[in-house]
mmCIF file of C-alpha atoms in Angstrom:
data_model
loop_
_atom_site.group_PDB
_atom_site.id
_atom_site.type_symbol
_atom_site.label_atom_id
_atom_site.label_comp_id
_atom_site.label_asym_id
_atom_site.label_seq_id
_atom_site.Cartn_x
_atom_site.Cartn_y
_atom_site.Cartn_z
ATOM 1 C CA UNK A 592 -149.477 213.255 71.290
ATOM 2 C CA UNK A 593 -149.067 211.683 74.723
ATOM 3 C CA UNK A 594 -149.680 208.214 73.451
ATOM 4 C CA UNK A 595 -149.576 205.089 75.624
ATOM 5 C CA UNK A 596 -146.064 204.260 74.400
ATOM 6 C CA UNK A 597 -144.699 207.725 74.980
ATOM 7 C CA UNK A 598 -146.046 207.698 78.558
ATOM 8 C CA UNK A 599 -144.499 204.329 79.188
ATOM 9 C CA UNK A 600 -141.167 205.624 77.815
ATOM 10 C CA UNK A 601 -141.427 208.722 80.067
ATOM 11 C CA UNK A 602 -141.982 206.637 83.238
ATOM 12 C CA UNK A 603 -139.170 204.221 82.375
ATOM 13 C CA UNK A 604 -136.835 207.117 81.728
ATOM 14 C CA UNK A 605 -137.636 208.754 85.067
ATOM 15 C CA UNK A 606 -137.007 205.471 86.909
ATOM 16 C CA UNK A 607 -133.709 204.951 85.077
ATOM 17 C CA UNK A 608 -132.533 208.462 85.916
ATOM 18 C CA UNK A 609 -133.452 208.179 89.586
ATOM 19 C CA UNK A 610 -131.708 204.794 89.881
ATOM 20 C CA UNK A 611 -128.577 206.087 88.140
ATOM 21 C CA UNK A 612 -128.293 209.289 90.167
ATOM 22 C CA UNK A 613 -128.940 207.448 93.466
ATOM 23 C CA UNK A 614 -126.317 204.844 92.729
ATOM 24 C CA UNK A 615 -123.763 207.376 91.660
ATOM 25 C CA UNK A 616 -124.488 209.544 94.748
ATOM 26 C CA UNK A 617 -124.017 206.582 97.128
ATOM 27 C CA UNK A 618 -120.677 205.599 95.404
ATOM 28 C CA UNK A 619 -119.487 209.254 95.530
ATOM 29 C CA UNK A 620 -120.547 209.537 99.158
ATOM 30 C CA UNK A 621 -118.617 206.369 100.188
ATOM 31 C CA UNK A 622 -115.550 207.624 98.272
ATOM 32 C CA UNK A 623 -115.839 211.115 99.808
ATOM 33 C CA UNK A 624 -116.329 209.707 103.292
ATOM 34 C CA UNK A 625 -113.150 207.598 103.002
ATOM 35 C CA UNK A 626 -111.361 210.535 101.413
ATOM 36 C CA UNK A 627 -112.059 212.624 104.543
ATOM 37 C CA UNK A 628 -111.192 209.754 106.904
ATOM 38 C CA UNK A 629 -107.859 209.158 105.119
ATOM 39 C CA UNK A 630 -107.241 212.882 105.013
ATOM 40 C CA UNK A 631 -103.823 214.049 106.218
ATOM 41 C CA UNK A 632 -102.723 217.655 106.382
ATOM 42 C CA UNK A 633 -103.842 220.525 104.208
ATOM 43 C CA UNK A 634 -106.223 220.743 101.228
ATOM 44 C CA UNK A 635 -104.785 220.162 97.820
ATOM 45 C CA UNK A 636 -103.757 223.218 95.783
ATOM 46 C CA UNK A 637 -106.768 224.024 93.602
ATOM 47 C CA UNK A 638 -105.634 227.596 93.109
ATOM 48 C CA UNK A 639 -103.437 226.529 90.264
ATOM 49 C CA UNK A 640 -104.477 224.232 87.503
ATOM 50 C CA UNK A 641 -102.360 221.115 87.078
ATOM 51 C CA UNK A 642 -104.181 219.408 84.282
ATOM 52 C CA UNK A 643 -103.910 215.652 84.001
ATOM 53 C CA UNK A 644 -101.065 214.171 85.975
ATOM 54 C CA UNK A 645 -101.197 210.560 84.855
ATOM 55 C CA UNK A 646 -103.220 208.330 82.526
ATOM 56 C CA UNK A 647 -104.567 206.665 85.689
ATOM 57 C CA UNK A 648 -106.620 209.784 86.212
ATOM 58 C CA UNK A 649 -108.688 208.847 83.175
ATOM 59 C CA UNK A 650 -109.386 205.210 83.704
ATOM 60 C CA UNK A 651 -109.569 204.671 87.404
ATOM 61 C CA UNK A 652 -107.974 201.527 88.774
ATOM 62 C CA UNK A 653 -109.729 200.783 92.002
ATOM 63 C CA UNK A 654 -106.729 199.145 93.634
ATOM 64 C CA UNK A 655 -103.593 201.225 93.665
ATOM 65 C CA UNK A 656 -100.656 199.578 95.432
ATOM 66 C CA UNK A 657 -102.989 197.144 97.152
ATOM 67 C CA UNK A 658 -104.988 199.705 98.951
ATOM 68 C CA UNK A 659 -108.306 201.228 97.982
ATOM 69 C CA UNK A 660 -107.809 204.758 96.748
ATOM 70 C CA UNK A 661 -110.748 206.860 97.835
ATOM 71 C CA UNK A 662 -110.352 209.301 94.949
ATOM 72 C CA UNK A 663 -110.761 206.440 92.488
ATOM 73 C CA UNK A 664 -114.038 205.422 94.207
ATOM 74 C CA UNK A 665 -115.215 208.965 93.617
ATOM 75 C CA UNK A 666 -114.113 208.734 89.999
ATOM 76 C CA UNK A 667 -116.144 205.562 89.559
ATOM 77 C CA UNK A 668 -119.184 207.334 91.012
ATOM 78 C CA UNK A 669 -118.696 210.271 88.567
ATOM 79 C CA UNK A 670 -118.451 207.849 85.651
ATOM 80 C CA UNK A 671 -121.746 206.222 86.774
ATOM 81 C CA UNK A 672 -123.275 209.648 86.892
ATOM 82 C CA UNK A 673 -122.176 210.566 83.377
ATOM 83 C CA UNK A 674 -123.302 207.178 82.119
ATOM 84 C CA UNK A 675 -126.847 207.841 83.374
ATOM 85 C CA UNK A 676 -127.982 210.386 80.761
ATOM 86 C CA UNK A 677 -126.178 208.294 78.158
ATOM 87 C CA UNK A 678 -128.254 205.227 79.124
ATOM 88 C CA UNK A 679 -131.334 207.415 78.940
ATOM 89 C CA UNK A 680 -130.600 208.366 75.324
ATOM 90 C CA UNK A 681 -129.806 204.730 74.486
ATOM 91 C CA UNK A 682 -133.166 203.720 75.887
ATOM 92 C CA UNK A 683 -134.878 206.376 73.793
ATOM 93 C CA UNK A 684 -133.309 204.896 70.617
ATOM 94 C CA UNK A 685 -134.685 201.492 71.530
ATOM 95 C CA UNK A 686 -138.043 202.901 72.474
ATOM 96 C CA UNK A 687 -138.472 204.916 69.235
ATOM 97 C CA UNK A 688 -137.415 201.840 67.262
ATOM 98 C CA UNK A 689 -140.238 199.852 69.012
ATOM 99 C CA UNK A 690 -142.675 202.588 67.924
ATOM 100 C CA UNK A 691 -141.257 202.404 64.416
ATOM 101 C CA UNK A 692 -140.561 206.215 64.590
ATOM 102 C CA UNK A 693 -137.784 206.263 61.978
ATOM 103 C CA UNK A 694 -137.056 210.023 62.224
ATOM 104 C CA UNK A 695 -136.569 209.827 65.981
ATOM 105 C CA UNK A 696 -134.482 206.701 65.797
ATOM 106 C CA UNK A 697 -132.079 208.729 63.638
ATOM 107 C CA UNK A 698 -132.307 211.825 65.871
ATOM 108 C CA UNK A 699 -131.697 209.936 69.126
ATOM 109 C CA UNK A 700 -128.849 207.933 67.437
ATOM 110 C CA UNK A 701 -127.101 211.156 66.548
ATOM 111 C CA UNK A 702 -127.294 212.373 70.157
ATOM 112 C CA UNK A 703 -126.059 208.994 71.356
ATOM 113 C CA UNK A 704 -123.122 209.151 68.983
ATOM 114 C CA UNK A 705 -122.036 212.583 70.163
ATOM 115 C CA UNK A 706 -122.205 211.422 73.806
ATOM 116 C CA UNK A 707 -120.262 208.241 73.189
ATOM 117 C CA UNK A 708 -117.680 210.110 71.150
ATOM 118 C CA UNK A 709 -117.133 212.530 74.033
ATOM 119 C CA UNK A 710 -117.079 209.715 76.606
ATOM 120 C CA UNK A 711 -114.485 207.520 74.821
ATOM 121 C CA UNK A 712 -112.439 209.852 72.652
ATOM 122 C CA UNK A 713 -111.939 213.115 74.370
ATOM 123 C CA UNK B 1140 -106.868 225.269 105.470
ATOM 124 C CA UNK B 1141 -106.891 221.657 106.614
ATOM 125 C CA UNK B 1142 -108.397 219.176 104.118
ATOM 126 C CA UNK B 1143 -111.285 218.216 106.469
ATOM 127 C CA UNK B 1144 -112.273 221.831 107.100
ATOM 128 C CA UNK B 1145 -111.938 222.631 103.450
ATOM 129 C CA UNK B 1146 -114.108 219.733 102.344
ATOM 130 C CA UNK B 1147 -116.869 220.636 104.848
ATOM 131 C CA UNK B 1148 -116.699 224.353 103.909
ATOM 132 C CA UNK B 1149 -117.123 223.393 100.254
ATOM 133 C CA UNK B 1150 -119.967 221.012 101.151
ATOM 134 C CA UNK B 1151 -121.767 223.828 103.011
ATOM 135 C CA UNK B 1152 -121.405 226.379 100.267
ATOM 136 C CA UNK B 1153 -122.584 223.733 97.730
ATOM 137 C CA UNK B 1154 -125.768 223.032 99.704
ATOM 138 C CA UNK B 1155 -126.485 226.819 99.785
ATOM 139 C CA UNK B 1156 -125.736 227.064 96.039
ATOM 140 C CA UNK B 1157 -128.083 224.138 95.308
ATOM 141 C CA UNK B 1158 -130.817 225.767 97.493
ATOM 142 C CA UNK B 1159 -130.363 229.107 95.782
ATOM 143 C CA UNK B 1160 -130.296 227.467 92.348
ATOM 144 C CA UNK B 1161 -133.505 225.605 93.002
ATOM 145 C CA UNK B 1162 -135.396 228.588 94.498
ATOM 146 C CA UNK B 1163 -134.483 230.915 91.638
ATOM 147 C CA UNK B 1164 -134.929 228.169 89.060
ATOM 148 C CA UNK B 1165 -131.469 228.980 87.593
ATOM 149 C CA UNK B 1166 -129.785 225.789 88.700
ATOM 150 C CA UNK B 1167 -126.928 225.242 91.107
ATOM 151 C CA UNK B 1168 -124.136 225.583 88.523
ATOM 152 C CA UNK B 1169 -124.461 229.310 88.069
ATOM 153 C CA UNK B 1170 -124.037 229.861 91.797
ATOM 154 C CA UNK B 1171 -121.376 227.295 92.716
ATOM 155 C CA UNK B 1172 -118.820 228.346 90.098
ATOM 156 C CA UNK B 1173 -118.554 231.971 91.260
ATOM 157 C CA UNK B 1174 -118.704 230.854 94.898
ATOM 158 C CA UNK B 1175 -115.732 228.465 94.473
ATOM 159 C CA UNK B 1176 -113.745 230.916 92.320
ATOM 160 C CA UNK B 1177 -114.393 234.031 94.356
ATOM 161 C CA UNK B 1178 -114.616 232.739 97.915
ATOM 162 C CA UNK B 1179 -112.125 229.851 97.808
ATOM 163 C CA UNK B 1180 -109.922 231.248 94.983
ATOM 164 C CA UNK B 1181 -110.150 227.887 93.245
ATOM 165 C CA UNK B 1182 -108.928 227.851 89.680
ATOM 166 C CA UNK B 1183 -112.046 228.335 87.458
ATOM 167 C CA UNK B 1184 -111.257 225.199 85.506
ATOM 168 C CA UNK B 1185 -111.604 223.057 88.672
ATOM 169 C CA UNK B 1186 -114.710 225.001 89.622
ATOM 170 C CA UNK B 1187 -116.489 224.399 86.270
ATOM 171 C CA UNK B 1188 -115.433 220.700 86.330
ATOM 172 C CA UNK B 1189 -116.971 220.208 89.776
ATOM 173 C CA UNK B 1190 -120.003 222.223 88.735
ATOM 174 C CA UNK B 1191 -120.650 220.202 85.665
ATOM 175 C CA UNK B 1192 -120.819 216.997 87.693
ATOM 176 C CA UNK B 1193 -123.339 218.598 90.021
ATOM 177 C CA UNK B 1194 -125.391 219.814 87.027
ATOM 178 C CA UNK B 1195 -125.785 216.265 85.704
ATOM 179 C CA UNK B 1196 -126.866 215.068 89.117
ATOM 180 C CA UNK B 1197 -129.499 217.773 89.769
ATOM 181 C CA UNK B 1198 -130.931 217.728 86.283
ATOM 182 C CA UNK B 1199 -131.352 213.929 86.286
ATOM 183 C CA UNK B 1200 -132.763 214.088 89.878
ATOM 184 C CA UNK B 1201 -135.255 216.863 89.068
ATOM 185 C CA UNK B 1202 -136.381 215.312 85.716
ATOM 186 C CA UNK B 1203 -137.999 212.483 87.711
ATOM 187 C CA UNK B 1204 -140.772 214.687 89.116
ATOM 188 C CA UNK B 1205 -141.270 216.626 85.896
ATOM 189 C CA UNK B 1206 -141.573 213.568 83.751
ATOM 190 C CA UNK B 1207 -144.227 212.160 86.069
ATOM 191 C CA UNK B 1208 -146.396 215.264 85.418
ATOM 192 C CA UNK B 1209 -146.323 214.506 81.716
ATOM 193 C CA UNK B 1210 -145.288 218.072 80.868
ATOM 194 C CA UNK B 1211 -141.866 217.601 79.276
ATOM 195 C CA UNK B 1212 -141.873 216.637 75.603
ATOM 196 C CA UNK B 1213 -139.432 213.851 74.845
ATOM 197 C CA UNK B 1214 -139.344 214.493 71.070
ATOM 198 C CA UNK B 1215 -138.817 218.253 71.384
ATOM 199 C CA UNK B 1216 -136.119 217.541 73.950
ATOM 200 C CA UNK B 1217 -134.390 214.878 71.854
ATOM 201 C CA UNK B 1218 -134.442 216.963 68.649
ATOM 202 C CA UNK B 1219 -132.894 219.964 70.381
ATOM 203 C CA UNK B 1220 -130.340 217.797 72.188
ATOM 204 C CA UNK B 1221 -128.730 217.255 68.767
ATOM 205 C CA UNK B 1222 -127.882 221.021 68.861
ATOM 206 C CA UNK B 1223 -127.004 221.236 72.604
ATOM 207 C CA UNK B 1224 -124.693 218.183 72.609
ATOM 208 C CA UNK B 1225 -122.799 219.283 69.539
ATOM 209 C CA UNK B 1226 -122.530 222.828 71.058
ATOM 210 C CA UNK B 1227 -121.368 221.332 74.400
ATOM 211 C CA UNK B 1228 -118.568 219.511 72.561
ATOM 212 C CA UNK B 1229 -117.498 222.734 70.924
ATOM 213 C CA UNK B 1230 -117.772 224.626 74.243
ATOM 214 C CA UNK B 1231 -115.654 222.044 76.102
ATOM 215 C CA UNK B 1232 -112.934 222.294 73.422
ATOM 216 C CA UNK B 1233 -113.119 226.074 73.552
ATOM 217 C CA UNK B 1234 -112.683 225.965 77.338
ATOM 218 C CA UNK B 1235 -109.091 224.923 76.890
ATOM 219 C CA UNK B 1236 -108.330 227.651 74.358
ATOM 220 C CA UNK B 1237 -110.104 230.608 75.966
ATOM 221 C CA UNK B 1238 -108.249 232.385 78.783
ATOM 222 C CA UNK B 1239 -109.699 232.089 82.318
ATOM 223 C CA UNK B 1240 -110.136 235.838 82.406
ATOM 224 C CA UNK B 1241 -112.398 235.727 79.345
ATOM 225 C CA UNK B 1242 -114.290 232.726 80.854
ATOM 226 C CA UNK B 1243 -114.932 234.783 84.044
ATOM 227 C CA UNK B 1244 -116.285 237.767 81.999
ATOM 228 C CA UNK B 1245 -118.544 235.563 79.860
ATOM 229 C CA UNK B 1246 -119.724 233.793 83.048
ATOM 230 C CA UNK B 1247 -120.623 237.160 84.603
ATOM 231 C CA UNK B 1248 -122.623 238.198 81.509
ATOM 232 C CA UNK B 1249 -124.558 234.900 81.616
ATOM 233 C CA UNK B 1250 -125.252 235.504 85.343
ATOM 234 C CA UNK B 1251 -126.662 238.973 84.665
ATOM 235 C CA UNK B 1252 -128.747 237.693 81.819
ATOM 236 C CA UNK B 1253 -130.082 234.772 83.897
ATOM 237 C CA UNK B 1254 -131.043 237.134 86.788
ATOM 238 C CA UNK B 1255 -132.909 239.404 84.334
ATOM 239 C CA UNK B 1256 -134.604 236.521 82.513
ATOM 240 C CA UNK B 1257 -135.952 235.061 85.778
ATOM 241 C CA UNK B 1258 -138.001 238.197 86.303
ATOM 242 C CA UNK B 1259 -139.351 238.630 82.769
ATOM 243 C CA UNK B 1260 -143.062 238.315 82.717
ATOM 244 C CA UNK B 1261 -144.275 235.146 81.023
ATOM 245 C CA UNK B 1262 -147.238 235.388 78.756
ATOM 246 C CA UNK B 1263 -147.739 232.751 76.189
ATOM 247 C CA UNK B 1264 -150.701 231.967 74.060
ATOM 248 C CA UNK B 1265 -150.894 228.493 72.735
ATOM 249 C CA UNK B 1266 -149.167 228.335 69.381
ATOM 250 C CA UNK B 1267 -151.934 226.951 67.190
ATOM 251 C CA UNK B 1268 -150.432 228.130 63.878
ATOM 252 C CA UNK B 1269 -149.507 225.273 61.656
ATOM 253 C CA UNK B 1270 -145.874 224.693 60.922
ATOM 254 C CA UNK B 1271 -144.854 222.267 58.246
ATOM 255 C CA UNK B 1272 -141.319 221.584 59.512
ATOM 256 C CA UNK B 1273 -142.486 221.147 63.126
ATOM 257 C CA UNK B 1274 -145.195 218.733 62.039
ATOM 258 C CA UNK B 1275 -142.723 216.722 60.001
ATOM 259 C CA UNK B 1276 -140.453 216.495 63.000
ATOM 260 C CA UNK B 1277 -143.439 215.820 65.344
ATOM 261 C CA UNK B 1278 -142.594 218.853 67.474
ATOM 262 C CA UNK B 1279 -146.112 218.987 68.762
ATOM 263 C CA UNK B 1280 -147.857 217.970 71.860
ATOM 264 C CA UNK B 1281 -150.727 218.700 74.243
ATOM 265 C CA UNK B 1282 -150.750 220.388 77.541
ATOM 266 C CA UNK B 1283 -153.222 220.623 80.420
ATOM 267 C CA UNK B 1284 -154.921 224.052 80.820
ATOM 268 C CA UNK B 1285 -158.050 225.315 82.567
ATOM 269 C CA UNK B 1286 -160.047 224.533 79.438
ATOM 270 C CA UNK B 1287 -158.840 220.878 79.217
ATOM 271 C CA UNK B 1288 -155.917 219.732 77.147
ATOM 272 C CA UNK B 1289 -154.793 222.010 74.359
ATOM 273 C CA UNK B 1290 -152.644 221.149 71.469
ATOM 274 C CA UNK B 1291 -149.479 223.064 70.650
ATOM 275 C CA UNK B 1292 -147.106 223.165 67.648
ATOM 276 C CA UNK B 1293 -143.536 224.474 67.756
ATOM 277 C CA UNK B 1294 -142.727 227.573 65.633
ATOM 278 C CA UNK B 1295 -139.437 228.966 64.280
ATOM 279 C CA UNK B 1296 -137.699 225.565 64.446
ATOM 280 C CA UNK B 1297 -134.390 226.653 62.822
ATOM 281 C CA UNK B 1298 -134.048 229.688 65.153
ATOM 282 C CA UNK B 1299 -134.814 227.513 68.222
ATOM 283 C CA UNK B 1300 -132.184 224.971 67.060
ATOM 284 C CA UNK B 1301 -129.618 227.694 66.579
ATOM 285 C CA UNK B 1302 -130.095 229.273 70.049
ATOM 286 C CA UNK B 1303 -129.862 225.753 71.483
ATOM 287 C CA UNK B 1304 -126.495 225.310 69.837
ATOM 288 C CA UNK B 1305 -125.314 228.475 71.626
ATOM 289 C CA UNK B 1306 -126.808 227.243 74.873
ATOM 290 C CA UNK B 1307 -124.790 224.064 74.388
ATOM 291 C CA UNK B 1308 -121.541 226.092 73.843
ATOM 292 C CA UNK B 1309 -122.120 228.042 76.999
ATOM 293 C CA UNK B 1310 -122.805 224.880 78.969
ATOM 294 C CA UNK B 1311 -119.605 223.196 77.789
ATOM 295 C CA UNK B 1312 -117.542 226.407 78.232
ATOM 296 C CA UNK B 1313 -118.845 227.370 81.706
ATOM 297 C CA UNK B 1314 -119.840 224.056 83.310
ATOM 298 C CA UNK B 1315 -123.405 225.184 83.815
ATOM 299 C CA UNK B 1316 -126.817 223.914 82.652
ATOM 300 C CA UNK B 1317 -127.576 227.230 80.874
ATOM 301 C CA UNK B 1318 -131.273 226.684 81.542
ATOM 302 C CA UNK B 1319 -132.024 230.449 80.972
ATOM 303 C CA UNK B 1320 -130.773 230.266 77.361
ATOM 304 C CA UNK B 1321 -132.595 226.933 76.703
ATOM 305 C CA UNK B 1322 -135.834 228.503 77.939
ATOM 306 C CA UNK B 1323 -135.153 231.462 75.629
ATOM 307 C CA UNK B 1324 -135.012 229.145 72.674
ATOM 308 C CA UNK B 1325 -138.129 227.113 73.505
ATOM 309 C CA UNK B 1326 -140.201 229.892 75.067
ATOM 310 C CA UNK B 1327 -139.439 232.831 72.846
ATOM 311 C CA UNK B 1328 -138.310 231.448 69.532
ATOM 312 C CA UNK B 1329 -140.406 228.238 69.367
ATOM 313 C CA UNK B 1330 -143.339 229.689 71.325
ATOM 314 C CA UNK B 1331 -143.788 226.541 73.391
ATOM 315 C CA UNK B 1332 -145.975 226.797 76.579
ATOM 316 C CA UNK B 1333 -143.867 228.042 79.500
ATOM 317 C CA UNK B 1334 -144.354 224.889 81.625
ATOM 318 C CA UNK B 1335 -143.397 222.683 78.702
ATOM 319 C CA UNK B 1336 -140.262 224.676 77.897
ATOM 320 C CA UNK B 1337 -139.017 224.813 81.512
ATOM 321 C CA UNK B 1338 -139.569 221.142 82.224
ATOM 322 C CA UNK B 1339 -138.146 220.046 78.849
ATOM 323 C CA UNK B 1340 -135.098 222.274 79.369
ATOM 324 C CA UNK B 1341 -134.463 220.699 82.738
ATOM 325 C CA UNK B 1342 -134.731 217.305 81.137
ATOM 326 C CA UNK B 1343 -132.132 218.236 78.472
ATOM 327 C CA UNK B 1344 -129.556 219.772 80.839
ATOM 328 C CA UNK B 1345 -128.192 216.384 82.004
ATOM 329 C CA UNK B 1346 -127.654 215.095 78.479
ATOM 330 C CA UNK B 1347 -125.985 218.356 77.363
ATOM 331 C CA UNK B 1348 -123.661 218.310 80.401
ATOM 332 C CA UNK B 1349 -122.791 214.689 79.827
ATOM 333 C CA UNK B 1350 -121.543 215.653 76.323
ATOM 334 C CA UNK B 1351 -118.804 217.886 77.732
ATOM 335 C CA UNK B 1352 -118.114 215.772 80.842
ATOM 336 C CA UNK B 1353 -116.025 213.320 78.771
ATOM 337 C CA UNK B 1354 -113.785 216.197 77.543
ATOM 338 C CA UNK B 1355 -113.500 217.597 81.023
ATOM 339 C CA UNK B 1356 -112.440 214.220 82.482
ATOM 340 C CA UNK B 1357 -109.760 213.817 79.769
ATOM 341 C CA UNK B 1358 -108.364 217.247 80.587
ATOM 342 C CA UNK B 1359 -108.297 216.813 84.404
ATOM 343 C CA UNK B 1360 -110.884 219.472 85.037
ATOM 344 C CA UNK B 1361 -112.725 217.161 87.408
ATOM 345 C CA UNK B 1362 -110.749 216.879 90.656
ATOM 346 C CA UNK B 1363 -112.426 214.043 92.706
ATOM 347 C CA UNK B 1364 -111.672 215.602 96.134
ATOM 348 C CA UNK B 1365 -113.486 218.774 95.054
ATOM 349 C CA UNK B 1366 -116.187 217.250 92.869
ATOM 350 C CA UNK B 1367 -117.499 214.921 95.617
ATOM 351 C CA UNK B 1368 -118.562 217.583 98.182
ATOM 352 C CA UNK B 1369 -119.814 219.867 95.303
ATOM 353 C CA UNK B 1370 -121.962 217.141 93.699
ATOM 354 C CA UNK B 1371 -123.440 215.904 96.989
ATOM 355 C CA UNK B 1372 -123.954 219.384 98.406
ATOM 356 C CA UNK B 1373 -125.641 220.855 95.272
ATOM 357 C CA UNK B 1374 -127.821 217.729 94.889
ATOM 358 C CA UNK B 1375 -128.911 217.834 98.503
ATOM 359 C CA UNK B 1376 -129.458 221.603 98.461
ATOM 360 C CA UNK B 1377 -131.561 221.566 95.275
ATOM 361 C CA UNK B 1378 -133.752 218.679 96.514
ATOM 362 C CA UNK B 1379 -134.342 220.704 99.693
ATOM 363 C CA UNK B 1380 -134.999 223.793 97.589
ATOM 364 C CA UNK B 1381 -137.567 221.923 95.473
ATOM 365 C CA UNK B 1382 -139.453 220.865 98.593
ATOM 366 C CA UNK B 1383 -139.373 224.346 100.034
ATOM 367 C CA UNK B 1384 -140.595 225.787 96.721
ATOM 368 C CA UNK B 1385 -143.713 223.539 96.833
ATOM 369 C CA UNK B 1386 -144.547 224.810 100.338
ATOM 370 C CA UNK B 1387 -143.694 228.448 100.508
ATOM 371 C CA UNK B 1388 -144.319 231.410 98.237
ATOM 372 C CA UNK B 1389 -141.128 233.366 97.589
ATOM 373 C CA UNK B 1390 -141.758 236.696 95.825
ATOM 374 C CA UNK B 1391 -139.606 238.647 98.283
ATOM 375 C CA UNK B 1392 -136.924 236.011 98.491
ATOM 376 C CA UNK B 1393 -136.766 236.096 94.680
ATOM 377 C CA UNK B 1394 -135.705 239.729 94.780
ATOM 378 C CA UNK B 1395 -133.032 239.056 97.415
ATOM 379 C CA UNK B 1396 -131.746 236.088 95.321
ATOM 380 C CA UNK B 1397 -131.697 238.120 92.164
ATOM 381 C CA UNK B 1398 -129.572 240.761 93.913
ATOM 382 C CA UNK B 1399 -127.166 237.977 94.951
ATOM 383 C CA UNK B 1400 -126.916 236.734 91.412
ATOM 384 C CA UNK B 1401 -126.384 240.178 89.980
ATOM 385 C CA UNK B 1402 -123.641 240.809 92.619
ATOM 386 C CA UNK B 1403 -121.916 237.559 91.684
ATOM 387 C CA UNK B 1404 -122.151 238.454 87.980
ATOM 388 C CA UNK B 1405 -120.645 241.947 88.495
ATOM 389 C CA UNK B 1406 -117.840 240.442 90.674
ATOM 390 C CA UNK B 1407 -117.049 237.805 88.046
ATOM 391 C CA UNK B 1408 -116.828 240.390 85.284
ATOM 392 C CA UNK B 1409 -114.682 242.636 87.475
ATOM 393 C CA UNK B 1410 -112.369 239.734 88.612
ATOM 394 C CA UNK B 1411 -112.069 238.497 85.020
ATOM 395 C CA UNK B 1412 -111.349 241.988 83.649
ATOM 396 C CA UNK B 1413 -108.727 242.722 86.272
ATOM 397 C CA UNK B 1414 -107.034 239.380 85.723
ATOM 398 C CA UNK B 1415 -107.785 237.948 89.161
ATOM 399 C CA UNK B 1416 -109.388 234.722 87.823
#
């Protein structure tokens, strides 16, 4: 069943995944590097769970009090990483639509809806 | 511990976890969570949050080489992702309701199962039998063998779908890829060729993990200062592991690694049961 169209889809997916992961890794690395550079004192307390401290933890503002917060750069990188498989599924919806594969347009749309629901609502 | 020393210690352990995960084929997640919880006494919720991020990175990174080989089946993967993403959502919601002791015990059981399954002998004949549901859903494909390309058709579709839902729940609850359970569904229930099921499973892991990542973010499970060294370390370690795997044969190492995984599993169950997690 490895048709021309499927093969093209596979190759585009793999390129998309590599680009997304590389970009996310670079952003997280920059954020992590700054985090260590700005480090003062002891490691945060991860032994106890604090949950979410402020709404800012969800949607990361890059500039906090006019200086770049390294943890928010890391958050942006993590969001890019989570977006990568979502983009992959979105591309599959488009690609199945081009192939006029109705069943799989529906199947991949369901997967995409679950991912978007989690990303925006949870 | 100072923040710099802590970050580098976590980075080092994450590289080792990624290496071990790649060489055993179990993925970095099953190693990094017990390592963070048992060695660094990090709350298991921060550990699974950081692990989940690394799982998305390694799955998407590894998928590139598998997809190139034309082995993974995009339709089989997409169809089963309906089950795994829904399961992952359920698992991520459960993670907030189940006690950390119980999570530790479940984690230990999954570790023991994974170690056992990595040693099970694989013998698959091509599933040639016709299957009406699989054909309707186009869960078929072809696969290169010594005798040229052979066609396969998935079997037991509802059973495979059900096991995948459980795999999704475990992934969302424990912050791991749960590749061993995914392979169980495709390999044993659906009778897909081993290479197809392992590569398709790897391909699905990132999408499954992304479905619970949103919930984890909203709950504050993903601490940036911890997730950064874990993600970069596990990704680096697993890329290194994949290269080593292509060059060296590792039958003896596999036994050593399996012993490590079993020890981690027993320790997780013990720590969970005695309330130390």
